[in-house]
Coordinates of C-alpha atoms (C1' of nucleotides) in Angstrom, one line a residue:
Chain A
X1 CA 15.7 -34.6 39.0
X2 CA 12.6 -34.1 37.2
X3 CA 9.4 -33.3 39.1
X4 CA 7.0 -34.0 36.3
X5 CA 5.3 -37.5 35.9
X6 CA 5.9 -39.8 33.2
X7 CA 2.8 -38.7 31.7
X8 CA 3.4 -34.3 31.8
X9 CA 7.0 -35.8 30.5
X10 CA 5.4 -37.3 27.7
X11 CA 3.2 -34.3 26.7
X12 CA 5.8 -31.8 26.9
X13 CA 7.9 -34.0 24.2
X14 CA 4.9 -34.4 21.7
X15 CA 3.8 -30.9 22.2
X16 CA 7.6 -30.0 21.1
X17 CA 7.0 -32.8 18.6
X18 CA 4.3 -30.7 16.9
X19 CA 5.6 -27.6 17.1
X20 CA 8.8 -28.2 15.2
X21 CA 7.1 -30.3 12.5
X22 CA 4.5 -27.5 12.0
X23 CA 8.0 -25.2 11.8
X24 CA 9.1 -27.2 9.3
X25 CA 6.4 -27.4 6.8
X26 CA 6.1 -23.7 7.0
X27 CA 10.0 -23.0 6.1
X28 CA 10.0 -25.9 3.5
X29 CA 6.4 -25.3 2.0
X30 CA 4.6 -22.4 2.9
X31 CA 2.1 -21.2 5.3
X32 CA -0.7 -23.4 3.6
X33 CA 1.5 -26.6 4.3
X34 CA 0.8 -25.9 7.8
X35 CA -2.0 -28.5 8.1
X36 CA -3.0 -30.2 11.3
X37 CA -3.5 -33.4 9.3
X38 CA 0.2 -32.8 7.7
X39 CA 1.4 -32.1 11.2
X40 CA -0.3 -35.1 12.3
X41 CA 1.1 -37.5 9.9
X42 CA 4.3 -36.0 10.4
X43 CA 4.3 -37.3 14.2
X44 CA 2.4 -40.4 13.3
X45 CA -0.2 -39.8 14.9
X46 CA -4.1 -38.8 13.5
X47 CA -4.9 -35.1 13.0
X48 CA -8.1 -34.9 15.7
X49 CA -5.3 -36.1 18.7
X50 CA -3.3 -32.2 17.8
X51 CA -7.0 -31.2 19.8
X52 CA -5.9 -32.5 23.1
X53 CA -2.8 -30.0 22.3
X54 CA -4.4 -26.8 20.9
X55 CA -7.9 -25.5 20.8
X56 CA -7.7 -24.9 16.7
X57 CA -5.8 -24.3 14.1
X58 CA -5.2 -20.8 14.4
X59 CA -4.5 -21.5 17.8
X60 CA -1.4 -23.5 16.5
X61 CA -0.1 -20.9 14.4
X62 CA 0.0 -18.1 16.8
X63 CA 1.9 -20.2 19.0
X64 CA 4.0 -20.9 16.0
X65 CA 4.0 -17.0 15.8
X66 CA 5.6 -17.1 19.7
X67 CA 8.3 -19.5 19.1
X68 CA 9.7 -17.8 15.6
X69 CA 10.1 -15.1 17.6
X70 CA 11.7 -16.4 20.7
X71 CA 14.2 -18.1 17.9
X72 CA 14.6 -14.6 15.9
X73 CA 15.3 -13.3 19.3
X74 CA 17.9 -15.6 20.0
X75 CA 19.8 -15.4 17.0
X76 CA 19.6 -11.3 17.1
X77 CA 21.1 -11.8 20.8
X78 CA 24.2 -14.3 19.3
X79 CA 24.8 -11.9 16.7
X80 CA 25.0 -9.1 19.2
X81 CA 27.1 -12.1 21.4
X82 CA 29.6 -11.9 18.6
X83 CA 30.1 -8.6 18.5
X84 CA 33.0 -7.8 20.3
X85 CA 34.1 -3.8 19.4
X86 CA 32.2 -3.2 22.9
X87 CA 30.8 -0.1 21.0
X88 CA 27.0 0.8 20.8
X89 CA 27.4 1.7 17.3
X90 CA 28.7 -1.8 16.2
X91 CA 26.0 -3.5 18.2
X92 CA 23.2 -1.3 16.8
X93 CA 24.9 -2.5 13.2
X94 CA 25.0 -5.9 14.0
X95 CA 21.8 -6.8 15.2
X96 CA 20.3 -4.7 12.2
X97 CA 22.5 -6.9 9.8
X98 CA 21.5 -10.1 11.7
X99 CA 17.7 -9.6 11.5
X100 CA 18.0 -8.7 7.8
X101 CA 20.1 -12.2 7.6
X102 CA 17.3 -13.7 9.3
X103 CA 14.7 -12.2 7.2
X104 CA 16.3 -13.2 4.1
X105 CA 17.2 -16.9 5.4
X106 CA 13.4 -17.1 6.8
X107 CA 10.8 -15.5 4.2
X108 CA 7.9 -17.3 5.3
X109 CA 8.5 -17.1 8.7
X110 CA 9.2 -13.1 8.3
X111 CA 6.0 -12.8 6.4
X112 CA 3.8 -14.8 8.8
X113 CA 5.4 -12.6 12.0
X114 CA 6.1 -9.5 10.6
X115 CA 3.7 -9.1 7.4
X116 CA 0.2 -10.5 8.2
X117 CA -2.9 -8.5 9.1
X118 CA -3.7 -9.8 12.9
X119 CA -3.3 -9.0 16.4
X120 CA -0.6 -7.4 16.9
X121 CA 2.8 -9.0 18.7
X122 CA 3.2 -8.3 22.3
X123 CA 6.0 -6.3 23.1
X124 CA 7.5 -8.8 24.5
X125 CA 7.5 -11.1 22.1
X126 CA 8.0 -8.5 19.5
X127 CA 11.7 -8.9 20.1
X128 CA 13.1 -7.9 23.0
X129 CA 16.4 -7.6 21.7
X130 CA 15.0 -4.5 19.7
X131 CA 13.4 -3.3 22.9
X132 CA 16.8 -4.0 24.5
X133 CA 19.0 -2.8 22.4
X134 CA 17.2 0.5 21.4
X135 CA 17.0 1.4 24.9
X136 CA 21.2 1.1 25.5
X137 CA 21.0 3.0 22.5
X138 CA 19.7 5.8 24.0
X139 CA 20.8 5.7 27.4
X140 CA 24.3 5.8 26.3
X141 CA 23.7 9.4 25.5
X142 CA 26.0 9.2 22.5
X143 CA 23.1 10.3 20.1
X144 CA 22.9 14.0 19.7
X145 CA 20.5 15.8 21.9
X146 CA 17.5 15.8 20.1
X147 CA 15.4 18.7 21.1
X148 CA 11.7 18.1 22.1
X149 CA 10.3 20.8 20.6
X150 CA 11.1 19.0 17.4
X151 CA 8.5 16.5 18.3
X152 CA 5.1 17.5 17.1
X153 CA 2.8 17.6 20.3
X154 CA 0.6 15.2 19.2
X155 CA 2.9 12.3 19.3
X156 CA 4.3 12.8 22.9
X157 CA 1.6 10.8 24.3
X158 CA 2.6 7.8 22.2
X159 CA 6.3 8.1 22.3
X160 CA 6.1 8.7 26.4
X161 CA 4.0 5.3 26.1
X162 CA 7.3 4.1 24.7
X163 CA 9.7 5.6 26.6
X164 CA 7.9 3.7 29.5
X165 CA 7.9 0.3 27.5
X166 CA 12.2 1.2 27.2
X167 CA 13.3 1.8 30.1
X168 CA 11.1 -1.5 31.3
X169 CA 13.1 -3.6 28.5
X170 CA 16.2 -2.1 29.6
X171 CA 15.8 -2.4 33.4
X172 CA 15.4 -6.0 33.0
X173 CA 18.7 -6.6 32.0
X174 CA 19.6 -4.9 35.7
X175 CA 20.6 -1.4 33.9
X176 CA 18.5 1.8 35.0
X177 CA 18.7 5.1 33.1
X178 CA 17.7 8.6 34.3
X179 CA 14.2 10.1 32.8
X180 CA 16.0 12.9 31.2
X181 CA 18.0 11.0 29.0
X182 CA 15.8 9.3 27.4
X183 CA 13.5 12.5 26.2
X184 CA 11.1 12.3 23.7
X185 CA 13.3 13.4 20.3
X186 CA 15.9 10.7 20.7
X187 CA 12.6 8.3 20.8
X188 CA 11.2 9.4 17.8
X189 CA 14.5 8.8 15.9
X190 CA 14.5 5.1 17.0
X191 CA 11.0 4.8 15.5
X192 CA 12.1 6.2 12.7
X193 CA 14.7 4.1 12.5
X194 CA 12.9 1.1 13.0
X195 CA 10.4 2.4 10.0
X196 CA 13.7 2.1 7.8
X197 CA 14.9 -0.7 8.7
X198 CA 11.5 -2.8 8.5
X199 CA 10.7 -1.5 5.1
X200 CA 14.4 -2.3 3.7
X201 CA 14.4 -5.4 4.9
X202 CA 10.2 -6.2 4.1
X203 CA 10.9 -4.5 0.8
X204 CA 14.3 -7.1 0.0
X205 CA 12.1 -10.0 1.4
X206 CA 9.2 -9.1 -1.1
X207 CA 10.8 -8.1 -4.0
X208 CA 9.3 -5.1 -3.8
X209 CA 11.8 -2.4 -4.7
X210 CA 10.9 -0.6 -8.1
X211 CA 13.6 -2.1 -9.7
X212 CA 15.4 -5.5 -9.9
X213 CA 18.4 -5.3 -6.9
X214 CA 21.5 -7.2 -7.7
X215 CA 23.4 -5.6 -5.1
X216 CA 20.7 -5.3 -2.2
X217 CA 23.5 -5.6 0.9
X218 CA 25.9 -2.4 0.2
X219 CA 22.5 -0.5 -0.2
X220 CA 21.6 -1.8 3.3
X221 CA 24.7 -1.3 4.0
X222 CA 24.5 2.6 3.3
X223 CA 21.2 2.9 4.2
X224 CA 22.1 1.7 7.4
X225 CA 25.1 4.4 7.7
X226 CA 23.1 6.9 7.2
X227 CA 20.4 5.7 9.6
X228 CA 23.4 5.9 12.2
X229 CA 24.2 8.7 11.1
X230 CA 20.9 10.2 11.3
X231 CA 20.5 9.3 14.9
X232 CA 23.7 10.8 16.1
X233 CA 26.2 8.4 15.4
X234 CA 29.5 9.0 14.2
X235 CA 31.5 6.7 12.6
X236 CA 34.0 5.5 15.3
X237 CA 32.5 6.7 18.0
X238 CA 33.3 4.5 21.6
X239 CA 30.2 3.5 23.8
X240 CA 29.3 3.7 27.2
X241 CA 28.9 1.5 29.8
Chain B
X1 CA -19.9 -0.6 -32.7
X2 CA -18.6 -3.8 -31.2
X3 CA -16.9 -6.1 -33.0
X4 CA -16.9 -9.3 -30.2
X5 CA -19.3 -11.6 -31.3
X6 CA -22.3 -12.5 -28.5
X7 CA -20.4 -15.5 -27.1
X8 CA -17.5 -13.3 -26.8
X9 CA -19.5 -10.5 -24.8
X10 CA -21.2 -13.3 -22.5
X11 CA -17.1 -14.7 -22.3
X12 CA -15.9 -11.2 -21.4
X13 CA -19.0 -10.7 -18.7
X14 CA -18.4 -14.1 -17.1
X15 CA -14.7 -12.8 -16.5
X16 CA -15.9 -10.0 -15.2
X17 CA -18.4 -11.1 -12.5
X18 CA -15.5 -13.6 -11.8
X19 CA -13.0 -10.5 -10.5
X20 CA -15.6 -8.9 -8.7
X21 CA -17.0 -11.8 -6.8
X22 CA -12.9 -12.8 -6.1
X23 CA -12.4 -9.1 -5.1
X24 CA -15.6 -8.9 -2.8
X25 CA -14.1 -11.9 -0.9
X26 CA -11.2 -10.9 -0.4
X27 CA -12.1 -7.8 1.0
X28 CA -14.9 -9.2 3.3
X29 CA -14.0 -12.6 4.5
X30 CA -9.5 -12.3 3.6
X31 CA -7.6 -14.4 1.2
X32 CA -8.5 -17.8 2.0
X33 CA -12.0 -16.7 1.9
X34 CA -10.9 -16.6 -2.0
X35 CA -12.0 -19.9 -2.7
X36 CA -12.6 -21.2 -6.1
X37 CA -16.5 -22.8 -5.0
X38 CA -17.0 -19.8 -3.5
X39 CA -17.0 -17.5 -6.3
X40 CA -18.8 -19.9 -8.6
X41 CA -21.5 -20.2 -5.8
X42 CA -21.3 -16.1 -5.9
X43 CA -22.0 -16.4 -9.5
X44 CA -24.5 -19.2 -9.6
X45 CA -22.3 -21.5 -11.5
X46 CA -20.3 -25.0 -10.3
X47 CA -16.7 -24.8 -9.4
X48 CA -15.0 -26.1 -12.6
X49 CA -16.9 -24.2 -14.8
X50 CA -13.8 -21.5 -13.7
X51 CA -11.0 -23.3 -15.2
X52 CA -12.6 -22.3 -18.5
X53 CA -10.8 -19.1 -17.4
X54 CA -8.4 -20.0 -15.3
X55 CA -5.5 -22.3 -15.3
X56 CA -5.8 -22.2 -11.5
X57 CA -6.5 -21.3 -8.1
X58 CA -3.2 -19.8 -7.9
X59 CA -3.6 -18.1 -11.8
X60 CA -6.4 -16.1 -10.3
X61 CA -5.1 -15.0 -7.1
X62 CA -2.2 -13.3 -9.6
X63 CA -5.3 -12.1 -11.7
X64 CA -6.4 -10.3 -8.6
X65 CA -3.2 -8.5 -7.9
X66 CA -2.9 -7.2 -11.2
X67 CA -6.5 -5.6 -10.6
X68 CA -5.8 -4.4 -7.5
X69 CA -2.8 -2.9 -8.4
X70 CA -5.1 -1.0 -11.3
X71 CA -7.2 0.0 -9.3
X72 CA -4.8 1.5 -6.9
X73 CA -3.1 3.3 -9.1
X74 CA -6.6 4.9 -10.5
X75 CA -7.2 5.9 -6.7
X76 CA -3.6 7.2 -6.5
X77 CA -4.0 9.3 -9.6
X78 CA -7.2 11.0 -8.7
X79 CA -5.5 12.2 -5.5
X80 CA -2.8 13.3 -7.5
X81 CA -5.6 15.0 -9.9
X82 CA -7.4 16.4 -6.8
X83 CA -4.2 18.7 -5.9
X84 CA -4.4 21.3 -8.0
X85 CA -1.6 23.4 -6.1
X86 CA 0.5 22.5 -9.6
X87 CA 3.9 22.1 -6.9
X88 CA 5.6 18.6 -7.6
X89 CA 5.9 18.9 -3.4
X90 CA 2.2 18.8 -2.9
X91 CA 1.3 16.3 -5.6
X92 CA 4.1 14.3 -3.9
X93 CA 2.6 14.6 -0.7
X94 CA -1.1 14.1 -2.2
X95 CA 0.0 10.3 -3.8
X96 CA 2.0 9.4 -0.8
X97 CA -1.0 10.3 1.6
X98 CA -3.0 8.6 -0.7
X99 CA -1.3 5.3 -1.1
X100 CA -1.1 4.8 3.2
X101 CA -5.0 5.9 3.2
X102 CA -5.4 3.2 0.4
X103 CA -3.6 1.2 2.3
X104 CA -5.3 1.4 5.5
X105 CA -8.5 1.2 4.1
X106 CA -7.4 -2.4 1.9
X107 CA -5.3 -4.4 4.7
X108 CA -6.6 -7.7 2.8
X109 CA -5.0 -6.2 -0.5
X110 CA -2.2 -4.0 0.8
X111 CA -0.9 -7.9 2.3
X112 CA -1.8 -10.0 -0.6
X113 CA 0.0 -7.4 -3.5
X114 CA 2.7 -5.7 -1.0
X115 CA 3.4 -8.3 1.3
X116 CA 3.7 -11.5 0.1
X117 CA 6.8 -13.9 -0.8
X118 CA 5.6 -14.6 -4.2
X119 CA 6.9 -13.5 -7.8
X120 CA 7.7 -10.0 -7.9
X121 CA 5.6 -7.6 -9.4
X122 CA 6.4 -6.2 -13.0
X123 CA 6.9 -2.8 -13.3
X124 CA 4.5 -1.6 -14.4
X125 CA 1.5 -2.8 -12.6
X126 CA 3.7 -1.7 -9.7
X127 CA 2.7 1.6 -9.8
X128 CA 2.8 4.0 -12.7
X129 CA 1.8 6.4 -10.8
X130 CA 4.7 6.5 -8.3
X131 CA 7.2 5.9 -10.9
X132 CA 5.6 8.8 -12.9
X133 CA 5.9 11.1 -10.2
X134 CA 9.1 10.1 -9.4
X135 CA 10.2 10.9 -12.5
X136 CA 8.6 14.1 -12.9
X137 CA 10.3 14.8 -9.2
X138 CA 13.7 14.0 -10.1
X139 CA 12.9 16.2 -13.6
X140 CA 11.9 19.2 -11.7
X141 CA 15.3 19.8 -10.7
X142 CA 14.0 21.1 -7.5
X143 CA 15.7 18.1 -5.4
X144 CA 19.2 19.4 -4.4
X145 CA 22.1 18.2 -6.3
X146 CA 23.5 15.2 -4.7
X147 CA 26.6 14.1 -5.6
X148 CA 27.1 11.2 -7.5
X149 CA 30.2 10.1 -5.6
X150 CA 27.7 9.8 -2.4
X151 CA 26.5 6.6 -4.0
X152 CA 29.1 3.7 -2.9
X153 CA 29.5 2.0 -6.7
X154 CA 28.2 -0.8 -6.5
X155 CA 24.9 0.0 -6.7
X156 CA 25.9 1.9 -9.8
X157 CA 24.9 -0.8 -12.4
X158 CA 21.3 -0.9 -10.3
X159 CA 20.5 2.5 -10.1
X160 CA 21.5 3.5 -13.9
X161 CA 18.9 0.4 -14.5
X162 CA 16.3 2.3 -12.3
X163 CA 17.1 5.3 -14.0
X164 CA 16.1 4.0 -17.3
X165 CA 13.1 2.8 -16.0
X166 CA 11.9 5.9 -14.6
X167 CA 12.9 7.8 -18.3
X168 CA 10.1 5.2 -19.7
X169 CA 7.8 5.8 -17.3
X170 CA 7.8 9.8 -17.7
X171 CA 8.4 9.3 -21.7
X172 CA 5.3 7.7 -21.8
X173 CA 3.5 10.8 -20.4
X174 CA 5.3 13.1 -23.0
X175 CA 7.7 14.6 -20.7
X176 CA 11.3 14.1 -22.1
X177 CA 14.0 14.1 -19.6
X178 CA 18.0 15.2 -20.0
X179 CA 19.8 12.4 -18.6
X180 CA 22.0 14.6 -16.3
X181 CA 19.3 15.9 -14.9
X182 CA 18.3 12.4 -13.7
X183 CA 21.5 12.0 -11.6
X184 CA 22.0 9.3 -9.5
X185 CA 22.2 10.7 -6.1
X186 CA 19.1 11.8 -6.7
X187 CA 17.6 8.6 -8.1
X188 CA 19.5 7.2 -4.9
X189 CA 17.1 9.2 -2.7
X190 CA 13.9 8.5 -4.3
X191 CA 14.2 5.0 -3.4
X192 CA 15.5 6.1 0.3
X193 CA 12.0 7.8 0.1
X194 CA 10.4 4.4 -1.0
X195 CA 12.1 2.4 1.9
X196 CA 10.4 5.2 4.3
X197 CA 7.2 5.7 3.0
X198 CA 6.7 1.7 2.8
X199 CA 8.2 1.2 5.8
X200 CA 6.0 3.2 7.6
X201 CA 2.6 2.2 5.7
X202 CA 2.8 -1.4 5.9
X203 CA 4.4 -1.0 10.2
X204 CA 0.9 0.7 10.4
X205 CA -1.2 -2.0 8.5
X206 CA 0.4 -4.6 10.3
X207 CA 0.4 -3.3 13.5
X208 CA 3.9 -3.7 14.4
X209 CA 5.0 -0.3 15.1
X210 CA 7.0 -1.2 18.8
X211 CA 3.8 0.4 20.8
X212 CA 0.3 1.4 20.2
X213 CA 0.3 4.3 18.2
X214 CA -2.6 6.3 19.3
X215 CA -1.9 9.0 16.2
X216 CA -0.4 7.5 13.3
X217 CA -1.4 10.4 10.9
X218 CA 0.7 13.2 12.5
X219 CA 3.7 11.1 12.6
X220 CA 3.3 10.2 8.8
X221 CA 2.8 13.4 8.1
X222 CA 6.0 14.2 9.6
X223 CA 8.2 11.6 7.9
X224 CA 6.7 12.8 5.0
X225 CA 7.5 15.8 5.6
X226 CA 11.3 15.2 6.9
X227 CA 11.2 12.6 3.7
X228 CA 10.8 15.8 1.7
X229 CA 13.1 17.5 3.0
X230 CA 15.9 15.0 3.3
X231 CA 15.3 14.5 -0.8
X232 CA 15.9 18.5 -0.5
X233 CA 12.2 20.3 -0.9
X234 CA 11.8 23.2 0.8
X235 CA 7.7 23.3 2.6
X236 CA 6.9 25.9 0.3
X237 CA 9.0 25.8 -3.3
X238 CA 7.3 25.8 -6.5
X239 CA 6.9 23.5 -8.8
X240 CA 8.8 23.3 -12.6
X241 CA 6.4 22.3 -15.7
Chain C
dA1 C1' -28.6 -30.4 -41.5
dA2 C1' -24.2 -31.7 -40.0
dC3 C1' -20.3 -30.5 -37.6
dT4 C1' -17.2 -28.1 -34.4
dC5 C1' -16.2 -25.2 -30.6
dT6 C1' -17.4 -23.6 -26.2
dT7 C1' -19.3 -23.4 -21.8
dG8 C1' -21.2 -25.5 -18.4
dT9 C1' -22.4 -29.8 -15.4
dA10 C1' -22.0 -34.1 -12.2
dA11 C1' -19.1 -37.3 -10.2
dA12 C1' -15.1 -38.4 -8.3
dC13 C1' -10.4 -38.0 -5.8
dA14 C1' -7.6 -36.5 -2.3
dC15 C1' -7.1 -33.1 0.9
dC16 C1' -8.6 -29.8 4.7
dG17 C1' -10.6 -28.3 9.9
dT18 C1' -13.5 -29.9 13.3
dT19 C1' -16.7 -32.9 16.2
dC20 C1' -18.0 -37.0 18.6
dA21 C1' -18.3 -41.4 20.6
dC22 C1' -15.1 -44.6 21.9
dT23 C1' -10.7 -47.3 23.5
dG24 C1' -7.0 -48.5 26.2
dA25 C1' -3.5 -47.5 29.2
dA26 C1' -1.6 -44.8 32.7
dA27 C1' -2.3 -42.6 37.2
dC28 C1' -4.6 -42.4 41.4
dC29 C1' -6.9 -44.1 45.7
dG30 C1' -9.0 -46.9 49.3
Chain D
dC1 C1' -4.2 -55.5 45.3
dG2 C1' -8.7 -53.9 42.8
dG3 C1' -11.6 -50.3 41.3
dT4 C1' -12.0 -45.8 39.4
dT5 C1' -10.7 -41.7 37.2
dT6 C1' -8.0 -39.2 33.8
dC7 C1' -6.5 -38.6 29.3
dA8 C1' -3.9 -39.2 24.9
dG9 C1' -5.2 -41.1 20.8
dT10 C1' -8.5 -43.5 17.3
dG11 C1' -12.0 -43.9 13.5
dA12 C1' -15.9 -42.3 11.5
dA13 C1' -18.3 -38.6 10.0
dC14 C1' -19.6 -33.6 8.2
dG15 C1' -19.0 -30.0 5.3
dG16 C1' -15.5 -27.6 3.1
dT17 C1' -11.4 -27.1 -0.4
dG18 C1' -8.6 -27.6 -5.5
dT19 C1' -8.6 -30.3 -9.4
dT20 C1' -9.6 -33.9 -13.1
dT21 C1' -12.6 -36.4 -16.0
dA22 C1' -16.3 -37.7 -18.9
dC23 C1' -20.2 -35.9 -20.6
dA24 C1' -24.3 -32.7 -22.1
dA25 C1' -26.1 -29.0 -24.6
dG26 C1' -26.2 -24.8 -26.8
dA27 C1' -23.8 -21.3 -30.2
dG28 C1' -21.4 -20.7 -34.4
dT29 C1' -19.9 -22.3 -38.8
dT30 C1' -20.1 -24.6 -43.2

DNA sequence: AACTCTTGTAAACACCGTTCACTGAAACCG
DNA sequence: CGGTTTCAGTGAACGGTGTTTACAAGAGTT
């Protein structure tokens, strides 16, 4: 069955070893828990033996980085699972709801990924589901037409950057979308859209609203309605595809 | 003319040099650059001689926000000084221009004060500044009426709590407001306006805007200006007071 | 002058990332 | 099978960290 040798076999199970204890001390203690000697001890083994595994400790964490993202990613694609309406508009709402859930449920985690000065994520690791999602979005042509001209000039060169990085997410999952429909003003709205959603969900996270919240999830809720809204959607609209 | 005694001056100096050598580190080397022998070997002293001023490592990281925050709200009011246009839109425009080019130009502190799960931040280190012009926005009756009934009731009890904080924050200044001219549709929308402005600032600190963003100043420039619009500013109106 | 209060020190403890020489067993090969 | 190579893991060490403790020495007070 398996083609690896007892030894690769071995390896693969500590380096999974190490990767979940180093999880774990980061959702139960913090970023500074995540100590190569903490790991270490965790696994029973000695701190310098993590070296056969990862070049450094920063090495560590931005693999740590990888795999909360491949598990955000998967838990955005379950909620999307789960939605069953079949309509755009409910799946755009769902995922939205299920990555403020997961921001909420995973501050540290959140903070590390989404809210720490280095290199930025690759866009696929970003979350594809985003990528994905935003790209059946727009190729179901149910947002408003958008004119161009809206667009200042300056940012076509960017959002045609992005309209190239969609319709790659999208094709992936086997569906292809004409050029024209994605043009450049529907783009911008899913920026801005994304600019709304990070900062409600970073601002809940953080604490940072000007003002104590007690009710944060109807004013996500509404916020994103209007967001919807914004981009085209009506209220019971039915999707493509 | 001063009433401290010497050892009270040397105290207050010690403090001082303490802040700046903190801050310095921070912005040169990041937060765990902030280290506790660090700053004593900045100021030629031994490492415990600090806890004769603070409790902790942690108890000065907090100090350090706090002077951050100061000192971002001095930078914020000088660009609000520096538009002397006297229209609530430009001076609205002025701090929010200022706080992302603050922003850019602090990563280190725009992370540790905006972007960390830790206590939240009290209201009035948060930002005078935005929550005096906020005020002074929602006073200038220039937003359009929004309706009251827009805003789903449940975020009621939270918004009439926002409400009285922003009446302190412009009461301070010596600007009295009339309490229906402080509706809540329009307090509603200022914090809308937070969500977007933050949003976007900290996407561009961090780097996680879905693509490289080759121009990230014309596309603020044009939230802010759609942000303005949305809260119901026309480009050119004039401004009350 | 005697006393207290304050500010600093040195030493120590336990922890951290990282390096290095080394061990022992698994894997490979003739 | 025997010899050799490969490699995960060890223990000791280096310089770094936050923090506590006992102690010194000067400033301020009476």
């Amino acid at each position: 069955m398996t083609e690896a040798t007892r030894r690769e076999r071995l390896r693969a199970d500590t380096e999974r070893e190490i990767r979940q204890a180093a999880r774990a001390l980061l959702v139960e203690r913090g970023r500074d828990a995540v100590t190569l000697r903490a790991i270490a001890r965790e696994l029973g083994i000695t701190a310098p033996a993590l070296y056969r595994y990862y070049d450094s400790h920063d090495a560590l964490l931005r693999q740590l980085c990888d795999d909360i993202c491949a598990d955000m990613a998967a838990v955005l694609y379950a909620d999307l699972a789960a939605d069953t309406s079949g309509q755009v508009g409910c799946q755009v709402r769902a995922v939205c709801r299920g990555f403020r859930r997961w921001a909420l449920a995973h501050p540290q985690e959140f903070a590390l990924v989404f809210a720490s000065p280095r290199d930025p994520l690759g866009a696929d690791q970003f979350g594809s589901v985003f990528l994905h999602l935003a790209g059946r979005l727009i190729a179901s042509n149910l947002v408003v037409k958008h004119a161009d001209e809206e667009v200042p000039e300056v940012l076509h060169e960017d959002l045609v950057r992005f309209q190239q990085v969609l319709m790659d997410a999208v094709s992936v999952h086997g569906v292809t979308v004409e050029d024209d429909v994605l043009n450049l003003g529907k783009i911008y709205h899913v920026v801005q859209s994304w600019v709304r959603l990070y900062g409600h969900v970073a601002l809940e996270v953080f604490g940072r609203f000007p003002f104590a919240v007690s009710n944060p999830e109807p004013m996500f809720d509404n916020m994103l309605d209007q967001m919807l809204s914004d981009i085209g959607f009506q209220e019971d609209d039915s999707a493509a595809r």
